[in-house]
PDB file of C-alpha atoms in Angstrom:
ATOM      1  CA  MET A   1      14.094  -9.711   1.198  1.00  0.00           C
ATOM      2  CA  GLU A   2      10.454  -8.711   1.332  1.00  0.00           C
ATOM      3  CA  SER A   3       9.552  -6.129   3.974  1.00  0.00           C
ATOM      4  CA  ASN A   4       7.032  -7.094   6.640  1.00  0.00           C
ATOM      5  CA  CYS A   5       3.539  -5.638   6.448  1.00  0.00           C
ATOM      6  CA  ARG A   6       2.320  -4.384   9.773  1.00  0.00           C
ATOM      7  CA  VAL A   7      -1.460  -4.517   9.569  1.00  0.00           C
ATOM      8  CA  VAL A   8      -4.211  -2.964  11.678  1.00  0.00           C
ATOM      9  CA  ILE A   9      -7.663  -4.374  11.058  1.00  0.00           C
ATOM     10  CA  PHE A  10     -10.936  -2.469  11.459  1.00  0.00           C
ATOM     11  CA  GLU A  11     -13.817  -4.919  11.745  1.00  0.00           C
ATOM     12  CA  SER A  12     -17.010  -4.404  13.705  1.00  0.00           C
ATOM     13  CA  TYR A  13     -17.530  -8.105  14.366  1.00  0.00           C
ATOM     14  CA  PRO A  14     -14.858 -10.108  16.289  1.00  0.00           C
ATOM     15  CA  LEU A  15     -15.670 -13.295  14.464  1.00  0.00           C
ATOM     16  CA  PHE A  16     -14.777 -11.806  11.065  1.00  0.00           C
ATOM     17  CA  SER A  17     -11.731 -10.077  12.553  1.00  0.00           C
ATOM     18  CA  SER A  18     -10.480 -13.405  13.914  1.00  0.00           C
ATOM     19  CA  GLY A  19     -11.004 -14.990  10.505  1.00  0.00           C
ATOM     20  CA  MET A  20      -8.928 -12.309   8.800  1.00  0.00           C
ATOM     21  CA  LYS A  21      -6.222 -12.677  11.405  1.00  0.00           C
ATOM     22  CA  THR A  22      -6.075 -16.425  10.834  1.00  0.00           C
ATOM     23  CA  ILE A  23      -5.816 -15.938   7.054  1.00  0.00           C
ATOM     24  CA  LEU A  24      -3.017 -13.399   7.392  1.00  0.00           C
ATOM     25  CA  GLY A  25      -1.214 -15.597   9.846  1.00  0.00           C
ATOM     26  CA  ALA A  26      -0.465 -17.961   6.967  1.00  0.00           C
ATOM     27  CA  SER A  27       2.000 -15.422   5.616  1.00  0.00           C
ATOM     28  CA  ASN A  28       5.363 -14.972   7.336  1.00  0.00           C
ATOM     29  CA  THR A  29       5.668 -11.422   5.934  1.00  0.00           C
ATOM     30  CA  ILE A  30       2.452 -10.035   7.402  1.00  0.00           C
ATOM     31  CA  GLU A  31       1.998  -9.118  11.020  1.00  0.00           C
ATOM     32  CA  VAL A  32      -1.370  -8.102  12.541  1.00  0.00           C
ATOM     33  CA  THR A  33      -0.452  -5.471  15.086  1.00  0.00           C
ATOM     34  CA  GLY A  34      -4.044  -4.747  16.216  1.00  0.00           C
ATOM     35  CA  GLU A  35      -7.757  -5.201  15.722  1.00  0.00           C
ATOM     36  CA  ALA A  36     -10.325  -2.421  16.288  1.00  0.00           C
ATOM     37  CA  THR A  37     -14.113  -2.575  16.501  1.00  0.00           C
ATOM     38  CA  SER A  38     -14.731   1.173  16.667  1.00  0.00           C
ATOM     39  CA  ILE A  39     -13.284   4.223  14.895  1.00  0.00           C
ATOM     40  CA  ASP A  40     -11.917   5.733  18.117  1.00  0.00           C
ATOM     41  CA  HIS A  41     -10.264   2.422  18.983  1.00  0.00           C
ATOM     42  CA  LEU A  42      -8.809   2.291  15.454  1.00  0.00           C
ATOM     43  CA  LEU A  43      -7.346   5.770  15.692  1.00  0.00           C
ATOM     44  CA  HIS A  44      -5.648   4.911  19.047  1.00  0.00           C
ATOM     45  CA  LEU A  45      -4.297   1.636  17.576  1.00  0.00           C
ATOM     46  CA  ILE A  46      -2.810   3.423  14.550  1.00  0.00           C
ATOM     47  CA  GLN A  47      -1.048   5.879  16.877  1.00  0.00           C
ATOM     48  CA  ASP A  48       0.252   3.151  19.126  1.00  0.00           C
ATOM     49  CA  THR A  49       1.366   0.482  16.641  1.00  0.00           C
ATOM     50  CA  TYR A  50       2.539   2.446  13.582  1.00  0.00           C
ATOM     51  CA  PRO A  51       1.115   0.067  10.980  1.00  0.00           C
ATOM     52  CA  THR A  52       2.168   0.069   7.307  1.00  0.00           C
ATOM     53  CA  ILE A  53      -1.408  -0.590   6.135  1.00  0.00           C
ATOM     54  CA  ILE A  54      -4.970  -0.318   7.446  1.00  0.00           C
ATOM     55  CA  VAL A  55      -7.501  -2.973   6.462  1.00  0.00           C
ATOM     56  CA  PHE A  56     -10.984  -1.489   6.752  1.00  0.00           C
ATOM     57  CA  ASP A  57     -14.107  -3.632   6.412  1.00  0.00           C
ATOM     58  CA  ILE A  58     -16.693  -1.177   5.034  1.00  0.00           C
ATOM     59  CA  ILE A  59     -19.344  -3.908   4.718  1.00  0.00           C
ATOM     60  CA  HIS A  60     -19.604  -4.686   8.461  1.00  0.00           C
ATOM     61  CA  CYS A  61     -18.864  -1.188   9.668  1.00  0.00           C
ATOM     62  CA  VAL A  62     -21.865  -0.251  11.812  1.00  0.00           C
ATOM     63  CA  ASN A  63     -21.487   3.398  10.879  1.00  0.00           C
ATOM     64  CA  ALA A  64     -20.216   2.787   7.349  1.00  0.00           C
ATOM     65  CA  GLY A  65     -19.697   5.904   5.379  1.00  0.00           C
ATOM     66  CA  ILE A  66     -17.346   8.480   4.018  1.00  0.00           C
ATOM     67  CA  LYS A  67     -16.913  10.384   7.216  1.00  0.00           C
ATOM     68  CA  PRO A  68     -14.795   7.844   9.163  1.00  0.00           C
ATOM     69  CA  LEU A  69     -12.633   7.169   6.106  1.00  0.00           C
ATOM     70  CA  ARG A  70     -12.061  10.859   5.539  1.00  0.00           C
ATOM     71  CA  LYS A  71     -11.083  11.281   9.200  1.00  0.00           C
ATOM     72  CA  ILE A  72      -8.536   8.439   8.978  1.00  0.00           C
ATOM     73  CA  ALA A  73      -7.103   9.652   5.659  1.00  0.00           C
ATOM     74  CA  ARG A  74      -6.729  13.148   7.028  1.00  0.00           C
ATOM     75  CA  LYS A  75      -5.006  12.116  10.252  1.00  0.00           C
ATOM     76  CA  PHE A  76      -2.752   9.446   8.676  1.00  0.00           C
ATOM     77  CA  PRO A  77      -2.241  10.336   5.015  1.00  0.00           C
ATOM     78  CA  HIS A  78       1.025   8.349   4.867  1.00  0.00           C
ATOM     79  CA  ILE A  79      -0.703   5.013   5.796  1.00  0.00           C
ATOM     80  CA  PRO A  80      -2.456   3.318   2.909  1.00  0.00           C
ATOM     81  CA  LEU A  81      -5.994   2.029   3.233  1.00  0.00           C
ATOM     82  CA  LEU A  82      -7.287  -1.313   1.899  1.00  0.00           C
ATOM     83  CA  LEU A  83     -11.057  -1.654   1.929  1.00  0.00           C
ATOM     84  CA  ILE A  84     -13.155  -4.783   2.083  1.00  0.00           C
ATOM     85  CA  VAL A  85     -16.137  -4.001  -0.110  1.00  0.00           C
ATOM     86  CA  GLY A  86     -18.990  -5.498  -2.082  1.00  0.00           C
ATOM     87  CA  GLU A  87     -20.305  -4.726  -5.544  1.00  0.00           C
ATOM     88  CA  GLU A  88     -23.172  -2.850  -3.919  1.00  0.00           C
ATOM     89  CA  TYR A  89     -20.669  -0.111  -2.971  1.00  0.00           C
ATOM     90  CA  ALA A  90     -19.806   0.612  -6.648  1.00  0.00           C
ATOM     91  CA  ASP A  91     -21.334   4.078  -6.524  1.00  0.00           C
ATOM     92  CA  CYS A  92     -18.800   5.022  -3.807  1.00  0.00           C
ATOM     93  CA  PHE A  93     -15.670   3.593  -5.458  1.00  0.00           C
ATOM     94  CA  ASP A  94     -14.521   6.862  -6.988  1.00  0.00           C
ATOM     95  CA  THR A  95     -15.090   8.657  -3.689  1.00  0.00           C
ATOM     96  CA  TYR A  96     -13.037   6.091  -1.812  1.00  0.00           C
ATOM     97  CA  ILE A  97     -10.201   6.340  -4.312  1.00  0.00           C
ATOM     98  CA  ARG A  98     -10.211  10.110  -4.127  1.00  0.00           C
ATOM     99  CA  LEU A  99      -9.852   9.802  -0.333  1.00  0.00           C
ATOM    100  CA  GLY A 100      -6.612   7.895  -0.893  1.00  0.00           C
ATOM    101  CA  VAL A 101      -7.777   4.278  -0.679  1.00  0.00           C
ATOM    102  CA  LYS A 102      -5.119   2.127  -2.387  1.00  0.00           C
ATOM    103  CA  GLY A 103      -7.025  -1.070  -2.947  1.00  0.00           C
ATOM    104  CA  PHE A 104     -10.269  -3.071  -2.686  1.00  0.00           C
ATOM    105  CA  VAL A 105     -10.738  -6.596  -1.569  1.00  0.00           C
ATOM    106  CA  PHE A 106     -14.165  -7.981  -2.439  1.00  0.00           C
ATOM    107  CA  LYS A 107     -16.151 -10.192  -0.087  1.00  0.00           C
ATOM    108  CA  ASP A 108     -16.033 -13.054  -2.681  1.00  0.00           C
ATOM    109  CA  ASP A 109     -12.267 -12.884  -3.118  1.00  0.00           C
ATOM    110  CA  SER A 110     -10.117 -15.810  -1.963  1.00  0.00           C
ATOM    111  CA  PRO A 111      -7.802 -15.749   1.091  1.00  0.00           C
ATOM    112  CA  ALA A 112      -4.842 -15.801  -1.352  1.00  0.00           C
ATOM    113  CA  GLU A 113      -6.199 -12.696  -3.071  1.00  0.00           C
ATOM    114  CA  PHE A 114      -6.562 -10.978   0.279  1.00  0.00           C
ATOM    115  CA  ILE A 115      -2.922 -11.668   1.157  1.00  0.00           C
ATOM    116  CA  ARG A 116      -1.787 -10.623  -2.332  1.00  0.00           C
ATOM    117  CA  ALA A 117      -3.691  -7.315  -2.036  1.00  0.00           C
ATOM    118  CA  ILE A 118      -2.043  -6.490   1.312  1.00  0.00           C
ATOM    119  CA  LYS A 119       1.454  -7.284  -0.021  1.00  0.00           C
ATOM    120  CA  GLU A 120       0.874  -5.149  -3.147  1.00  0.00           C
ATOM    121  CA  VAL A 121      -0.414  -2.139  -1.203  1.00  0.00           C
ATOM    122  CA  CYS A 122       2.386  -2.483   1.381  1.00  0.00           C
ATOM    123  CA  SER A 123       4.861  -2.437  -1.515  1.00  0.00           C
ATOM    124  CA  GLY A 124       3.552   0.943  -2.694  1.00  0.00           C
ATOM    125  CA  HIS A 125       1.242  -0.315  -5.426  1.00  0.00           C
ATOM    126  CA  ASP A 126      -2.527  -0.167  -5.676  1.00  0.00           C
ATOM    127  CA  HIS A 127      -4.852  -3.121  -5.960  1.00  0.00           C
ATOM    128  CA  PHE A 128      -8.029  -2.732  -7.996  1.00  0.00           C
ATOM    129  CA  ARG A 129      -9.934  -5.077 -10.215  1.00  0.00           C
ATOM    130  CA  ASN A 130     -10.073  -4.117 -13.832  1.00  0.00           C
ATOM    131  CA  GLN A 131     -13.813  -3.325 -13.585  1.00  0.00           C
ATOM    132  CA  VAL A 132     -13.056  -0.924 -10.729  1.00  0.00           C
ATOM    133  CA  ARG A 133     -10.543   0.913 -12.878  1.00  0.00           C
ATOM    134  CA  SER A 134     -13.044   1.054 -15.695  1.00  0.00           C
ATOM    135  CA  TYR A 135     -15.789   2.334 -13.348  1.00  0.00           C
ATOM    136  CA  PHE A 136     -13.454   4.988 -12.011  1.00  0.00           C
ATOM    137  CA  GLN A 137     -12.464   6.114 -15.544  1.00  0.00           C
ATOM    138  CA  GLU A 138     -16.172   6.344 -16.487  1.00  0.00           C
ATOM    139  CA  SER A 139     -16.812   8.371 -13.341  1.00  0.00           C
ATOM    140  CA  LEU A 140     -13.974  10.763 -14.260  1.00  0.00           C
ATOM    141  CA  GLN A 141     -15.351  11.181 -17.776  1.00  0.00           C
ATOM    142  CA  SER A 142     -18.826  11.805 -16.432  1.00  0.00           C
ATOM    143  CA  ASN A 143     -17.484  14.436 -14.017  1.00  0.00           C
ATOM    144  CA  ARG A 144     -15.682  16.135 -16.871  1.00  0.00           C
ATOM    145  CA  LYS A 145     -18.879  16.276 -18.869  1.00  0.00           C
ATOM    146  CA  ASP A 146     -20.770  17.679 -15.884  1.00  0.00           C
ATOM    147  CA  ARG A 147     -18.122  20.382 -15.426  1.00  0.00           C
ATOM    148  CA  ALA A 148     -18.237  21.142 -19.151  1.00  0.00           C
ATOM    149  CA  SER A 149     -22.004  21.420 -18.945  1.00  0.00           C
ATOM    150  CA  LYS A 150     -21.806  23.792 -15.990  1.00  0.00           C
ATOM    151  CA  GLN A 151     -19.090  25.865 -17.698  1.00  0.00           C
ATOM    152  CA  SER A 152     -21.335  26.177 -20.734  1.00  0.00           C
ATOM    153  CA  ASN A 153     -23.892  27.856 -18.493  1.00  0.00           C
ATOM    154  CA  HIS A 154     -21.455  30.764 -18.165  1.00  0.00           C
ATOM    155  CA  SER A 155     -22.047  31.588 -21.798  1.00  0.00           C
ATOM    156  CA  LEU A 156     -25.335  33.124 -20.693  1.00  0.00           C
ATOM    157  CA  THR A 157     -25.033  36.889 -20.204  1.00  0.00           C
ATOM    158  CA  ASP A 158     -26.002  38.440 -16.869  1.00  0.00           C
ATOM    159  CA  ARG A 159     -29.226  39.641 -18.480  1.00  0.00           C
ATOM    160  CA  GLU A 160     -30.096  36.207 -19.855  1.00  0.00           C
ATOM    161  CA  THR A 161     -29.405  34.661 -16.480  1.00  0.00           C
ATOM    162  CA  SER A 162     -31.745  37.176 -14.845  1.00  0.00           C
ATOM    163  CA  VAL A 163     -34.440  36.418 -17.404  1.00  0.00           C
ATOM    164  CA  LEU A 164     -33.967  32.659 -16.873  1.00  0.00           C
ATOM    165  CA  LYS A 165     -34.316  32.994 -13.115  1.00  0.00           C
ATOM    166  CA  LEU A 166     -37.588  34.933 -13.496  1.00  0.00           C
ATOM    167  CA  PHE A 167     -38.967  32.311 -15.859  1.00  0.00           C
ATOM    168  CA  CYS A 168     -38.182  29.748 -13.216  1.00  0.00           C
ATOM    169  CA  ARG A 169     -40.274  31.765 -10.786  1.00  0.00           C
ATOM    170  CA  GLY A 170     -43.201  31.392 -13.186  1.00  0.00           C
ATOM    171  CA  LEU A 171     -43.425  35.073 -14.278  1.00  0.00           C
ATOM    172  CA  THR A 172     -44.947  36.051 -17.595  1.00  0.00           C
ATOM    173  CA  TYR A 173     -43.174  37.974 -20.387  1.00  0.00           C
ATOM    174  CA  LYS A 174     -44.916  41.169 -19.240  1.00  0.00           C
ATOM    175  CA  GLU A 175     -43.978  40.623 -15.581  1.00  0.00           C
ATOM    176  CA  ILE A 176     -40.360  39.881 -16.449  1.00  0.00           C
ATOM    177  CA  GLY A 177     -40.180  42.921 -18.686  1.00  0.00           C
ATOM    178  CA  HIS A 178     -41.620  45.084 -15.906  1.00  0.00           C
ATOM    179  CA  GLN A 179     -39.096  43.801 -13.325  1.00  0.00           C
ATOM    180  CA  LEU A 180     -36.118  44.293 -15.675  1.00  0.00           C
ATOM    181  CA  SER A 181     -37.395  47.470 -17.302  1.00  0.00           C
ATOM    182  CA  ILE A 182     -37.390  45.939 -20.767  1.00  0.00           C
ATOM    183  CA  SER A 183     -40.177  45.206 -23.243  1.00  0.00           C
ATOM    184  CA  PRO A 184     -41.890  41.780 -23.498  1.00  0.00           C
ATOM    185  CA  ARG A 185     -40.495  41.520 -27.010  1.00  0.00           C
ATOM    186  CA  THR A 186     -36.975  41.914 -25.617  1.00  0.00           C
ATOM    187  CA  VAL A 187     -37.751  39.237 -23.049  1.00  0.00           C
ATOM    188  CA  GLU A 188     -38.790  36.935 -25.881  1.00  0.00           C
ATOM    189  CA  THR A 189     -35.447  37.661 -27.672  1.00  0.00           C
ATOM    190  CA  HIS A 190     -33.518  36.828 -24.512  1.00  0.00           C
ATOM    191  CA  LYS A 191     -35.527  33.637 -24.119  1.00  0.00           C
ATOM    192  CA  GLN A 192     -34.721  32.469 -27.672  1.00  0.00           C
ATOM    193  CA  ASN A 193     -31.039  33.125 -26.988  1.00  0.00           C
ATOM    194  CA  ILE A 194     -31.221  31.067 -23.772  1.00  0.00           C
ATOM    195  CA  LEU A 195     -32.969  28.186 -25.552  1.00  0.00           C
ATOM    196  CA  SER A 196     -30.303  28.175 -28.214  1.00  0.00           C
ATOM    197  CA  LYS A 197     -27.373  28.324 -25.781  1.00  0.00           C
ATOM    198  CA  LEU A 198     -28.750  25.637 -23.477  1.00  0.00           C
ATOM    199  CA  ARG A 199     -29.821  23.527 -26.461  1.00  0.00           C
ATOM    200  CA  VAL A 200     -33.343  23.001 -25.255  1.00  0.00           C
ATOM    201  CA  LYS A 201     -36.646  23.526 -27.087  1.00  0.00           C
ATOM    202  CA  SER A 202     -39.244  24.846 -24.630  1.00  0.00           C
ATOM    203  CA  THR A 203     -39.738  27.000 -21.565  1.00  0.00           C
ATOM    204  CA  VAL A 204     -40.386  23.841 -19.503  1.00  0.00           C
ATOM    205  CA  ASP A 205     -37.117  22.274 -20.673  1.00  0.00           C
ATOM    206  CA  MET A 206     -35.304  25.516 -20.005  1.00  0.00           C
ATOM    207  CA  VAL A 207     -36.550  25.628 -16.422  1.00  0.00           C
ATOM    208  CA  LYS A 208     -35.775  21.977 -15.854  1.00  0.00           C
ATOM    209  CA  TYR A 209     -32.251  22.533 -17.160  1.00  0.00           C
ATOM    210  CA  ALA A 210     -31.818  25.503 -14.858  1.00  0.00           C
ATOM    211  CA  PHE A 211     -32.779  23.518 -11.779  1.00  0.00           C
ATOM    212  CA  HIS A 212     -30.835  20.385 -12.746  1.00  0.00           C
ATOM    213  CA  ASN A 213     -27.652  22.346 -13.398  1.00  0.00           C
ATOM    214  CA  ARG A 214     -28.057  24.637 -10.423  1.00  0.00           C
ATOM    215  CA  ILE A 215     -27.983  27.787 -12.507  1.00  0.00           C
ATOM    216  CA  LEU A 216     -30.272  29.373  -9.935  1.00  0.00           C
ATOM    217  CA  SER A 217     -27.748  29.038  -7.068  1.00  0.00           C
TER     218      SER A 217
END
């Protein structure tokens, strides 16, 4: 026999919350144990009703953002989160998933899909559209490339890093040589090595790369 899903709904607007409650009332395996319109109210409801899932409408959240989700995930890591989202939140999908969100329901999904999502997440599964999975995989690959790029910066020697930082300050070969107690010709040698390692062609590109990849920090 299928276990009941005890649901707490976070929705800033009572009209939408009432609509969700009506939809979920069509299922005899889902019970709405509370509805919250503020984060503080939501936290109290979770503590009082012990839900098996939290439905969080990120679209109509007045203070929508990562902070409230992080707070909930930190306080109740054992309770899965199901977000109601729109395509316009795509840039945040990977962040939501990393916070522990187990599924998305889109604002254009059907009531039947909403019920199915809740049942799947309550059963210990996740619920994501294929395009969300693809987006998340692309984000992971992008992050790996970024990390690889930053790791490649470590191939610069300490001296090369010092030279690069001084170029970013707009100093000339002579001024850099004076500061580092080396000749301008040696500065030129270091610069060529930097260009080669960073795979750029000019001083301007080198400086841009340094700022973009936070080599100066």
